[in-house]
C-alpha cells in the first residue's frame, strides 16, 4: 500500500515481504556480493556485517549503510540468508560466536572450519538488549532470540538489559519474556543493576 519503505514498513509485523535471494540476475547478485565483501573489508568488520544499498537499473551497486552487526530477530535477513545455505537459527548463532571466540584467541583448536569447544567449562556469555535508540524493541526481540537459541551445554547465558539512560541490569527469565522494554523498566530494580566496568570480570563474551 505504499511506495516508501518507511518506519512502519520496516518494524511493524506483517507489513512487508522479504525476498531472498534478490530478484535480479545471477550476475547482479555476484556483483552485490563482491561490493558487500569489499565494503566489509574496507570498514574493518569481522565475522558478520550488514551492508544496505540499492542495485540501479544500470546495474550499479550503491552502498548506503554499513553496520558491524545485523538485526537478529527470528525473521531478519540474516537468518533468511542462512536458511538458503541450509543453516538453522541455532547453528548460525553458535557458528558466529565460535568464530569470534577463535578470532579472539579464546579457542585455539580449529578442525575443518569448526571450533572445538572445551566441554569442561561453559563460556560465560552476556547478551545486551534494549538501549536508548528507536530500535530498542527490535533489540529486545533480537537479544531474547539469542538467549533462547544458545546451547545451554556450551554457554552460561545472562541477558543484560540496557535502559534508555544506559544503566545496565541483569535480567531473570520472568523479565526477559516481557513483550516490550517499558514492561522490563517497571520490573527491574537497584538490586538487578550491574556496572559496565564489571563486564570483563563476569563474562568471557558479550
XYZ file of C-alpha atoms in Angstrom:
206
model
C 0.000 0.000 0.000
C 2.990 2.357 -0.207
C 5.960 3.091 -2.445
C 8.121 4.010 0.553
C 9.935 1.614 2.873
C 9.192 3.694 5.970
C 9.333 3.050 9.715
C 6.041 1.143 9.779
C 7.056 -0.999 6.812
C 10.324 -1.893 8.481
C 9.233 -2.527 12.055
C 5.532 -3.386 12.191
C 4.854 -7.144 11.890
C 3.384 -8.355 8.634
C 3.778 -5.073 6.717
C 6.310 -6.171 4.110
C 7.678 -9.227 2.299
C 11.377 -10.060 2.382
C 12.670 -11.902 -0.660
C 15.897 -13.929 -0.662
C 17.765 -14.269 -2.985
C 17.159 -10.833 -4.515
C 15.015 -10.725 -7.674
C 17.816 -9.855 -10.090
C 20.199 -11.749 -12.364
C 22.829 -14.128 -11.019
C 25.471 -11.787 -12.425
C 23.974 -8.852 -10.482
C 23.860 -10.924 -7.278
C 27.542 -11.782 -7.685
C 28.310 -8.071 -8.136
C 26.325 -7.249 -4.979
C 28.259 -9.906 -3.073
C 31.573 -8.556 -4.375
C 30.742 -4.962 -3.351
C 29.396 -6.072 0.056
C 32.555 -8.060 0.820
C 34.766 -5.158 -0.279
C 32.748 -2.746 1.890
C 33.060 -5.179 4.793
C 36.862 -5.300 4.404
C 37.289 -1.520 3.994
C 35.139 -0.950 7.097
C 37.305 -3.303 9.150
C 34.400 -5.553 10.093
C 34.920 -9.188 11.053
C 32.707 -12.267 11.403
C 29.477 -10.601 10.236
C 28.118 -7.292 8.981
C 25.074 -5.764 7.331
C 25.584 -3.814 4.113
C 22.498 -1.895 2.893
C 22.134 -0.440 -0.571
C 20.472 -0.417 -3.988
C 21.001 -2.024 -7.366
C 20.311 0.612 -10.033
C 18.646 -0.092 -13.386
C 22.088 0.301 -14.961
C 23.466 -2.496 -12.758
C 25.457 -0.265 -10.423
C 25.607 -1.277 -6.749
C 25.152 1.741 -4.447
C 26.036 1.247 -0.770
C 24.017 3.384 1.668
C 24.924 1.985 5.054
C 27.441 -0.446 6.536
C 26.989 -1.825 10.047
C 29.120 -4.238 12.049
C 26.070 -6.088 13.355
C 22.725 -7.048 11.892
C 19.314 -7.476 13.496
C 18.835 -10.942 14.957
C 15.095 -11.347 15.412
C 13.916 -14.707 14.014
C 12.717 -13.365 10.643
C 15.580 -11.000 9.771
C 17.521 -11.275 6.516
C 20.483 -12.827 8.348
C 18.525 -15.964 9.235
C 16.691 -15.905 5.904
C 20.014 -15.940 4.057
C 21.472 -18.574 6.384
C 18.451 -20.800 5.726
C 19.194 -20.536 1.992
C 22.556 -22.103 2.840
C 20.913 -24.806 4.961
C 21.780 -23.349 8.390
C 19.275 -23.194 11.252
C 18.981 -20.272 13.717
C 20.867 -22.228 16.370
C 23.627 -23.343 14.010
C 24.225 -19.807 12.774
C 24.301 -18.155 16.217
C 26.647 -20.804 17.593
C 28.837 -20.534 14.494
C 29.152 -16.730 14.770
C 30.087 -16.885 18.451
C 32.550 -19.742 17.999
C 34.255 -17.974 15.091
C 34.718 -14.859 17.245
C 35.954 -16.887 20.220
C 38.558 -18.352 17.886
C 39.397 -14.888 16.487
C 39.973 -13.505 19.993
C 42.156 -16.446 20.971
C 39.694 -17.877 23.487
C 39.601 -21.110 21.480
C 42.742 -22.226 19.720
C 41.825 -25.517 18.037
C 40.075 -25.466 14.666
C 39.173 -28.628 12.765
C 37.683 -28.456 9.245
C 36.288 -24.975 9.833
C 34.734 -25.814 13.196
C 35.874 -24.791 16.654
C 36.437 -27.479 19.276
C 34.742 -26.312 22.470
C 36.053 -27.335 25.890
C 33.056 -29.138 27.396
C 34.524 -28.974 30.923
C 33.894 -25.253 31.244
C 30.923 -23.296 29.957
C 31.647 -19.989 28.237
C 30.020 -17.081 30.101
C 28.048 -15.025 27.555
C 26.320 -11.729 28.343
C 23.663 -10.652 25.822
C 22.994 -6.886 25.627
C 19.461 -5.832 24.673
C 17.341 -2.673 24.826
C 19.232 0.637 24.685
C 18.378 4.267 24.032
C 17.594 4.212 20.294
C 14.281 3.836 18.452
C 15.300 0.224 17.738
C 15.156 -0.794 21.404
C 12.128 -3.060 20.836
C 13.890 -4.821 17.952
C 16.962 -5.162 20.165
C 14.838 -6.797 22.875
C 13.420 -9.253 20.334
C 16.865 -9.993 18.866
C 18.585 -10.367 22.241
C 15.867 -12.654 23.564
C 16.201 -14.783 20.434
C 19.958 -15.132 21.018
C 19.416 -16.088 24.679
C 16.876 -18.753 23.751
C 18.913 -20.233 20.906
C 22.331 -20.577 22.549
C 23.299 -24.086 23.589
C 22.969 -24.492 27.355
C 25.595 -27.250 27.162
C 28.236 -24.826 25.888
C 27.226 -21.432 27.271
C 26.170 -19.836 30.553
C 23.885 -17.107 29.189
C 22.926 -13.893 31.020
C 20.534 -11.350 29.431
C 21.652 -7.772 30.176
C 19.071 -5.012 29.766
C 20.306 -1.564 28.733
C 17.801 1.026 29.974
C 17.269 4.240 27.963
C 19.588 6.095 30.387
C 22.253 3.437 29.628
C 22.026 1.842 33.088
C 22.650 -1.899 32.910
C 20.519 -4.593 34.578
C 20.819 -8.363 34.802
C 17.507 -9.953 33.775
C 15.752 -13.012 35.093
C 13.641 -15.141 32.761
C 10.424 -13.510 34.014
C 11.842 -10.174 32.820
C 13.155 -11.479 29.514
C 9.790 -12.874 28.437
C 8.097 -9.449 28.593
C 6.753 -8.081 25.308
C 8.252 -4.573 25.434
C 11.063 -2.642 27.051
C 8.731 -0.429 29.138
C 7.429 -3.560 30.874
C 11.000 -4.502 31.795
C 11.794 -0.964 33.019
C 8.940 -1.231 35.526
C 10.206 -4.590 36.840
C 13.969 -4.093 37.272
C 15.315 -2.537 40.464
C 18.577 -1.420 42.048
C 19.393 -4.971 43.121
C 19.439 -6.058 39.459
C 21.840 -3.285 38.397
C 25.391 -4.113 37.352
C 28.240 -1.826 36.309
C 29.645 -1.694 32.775
C 33.137 -1.897 34.283
C 32.289 -5.299 35.808
C 31.534 -6.972 32.462
C 35.133 -8.143 31.716
C 35.380 -9.974 35.061
C 31.921 -11.541 34.857
C 31.793 -12.607 31.210
C 34.015 -14.192 28.592
C 31.993 -12.804 25.685
C 29.448 -10.010 25.218
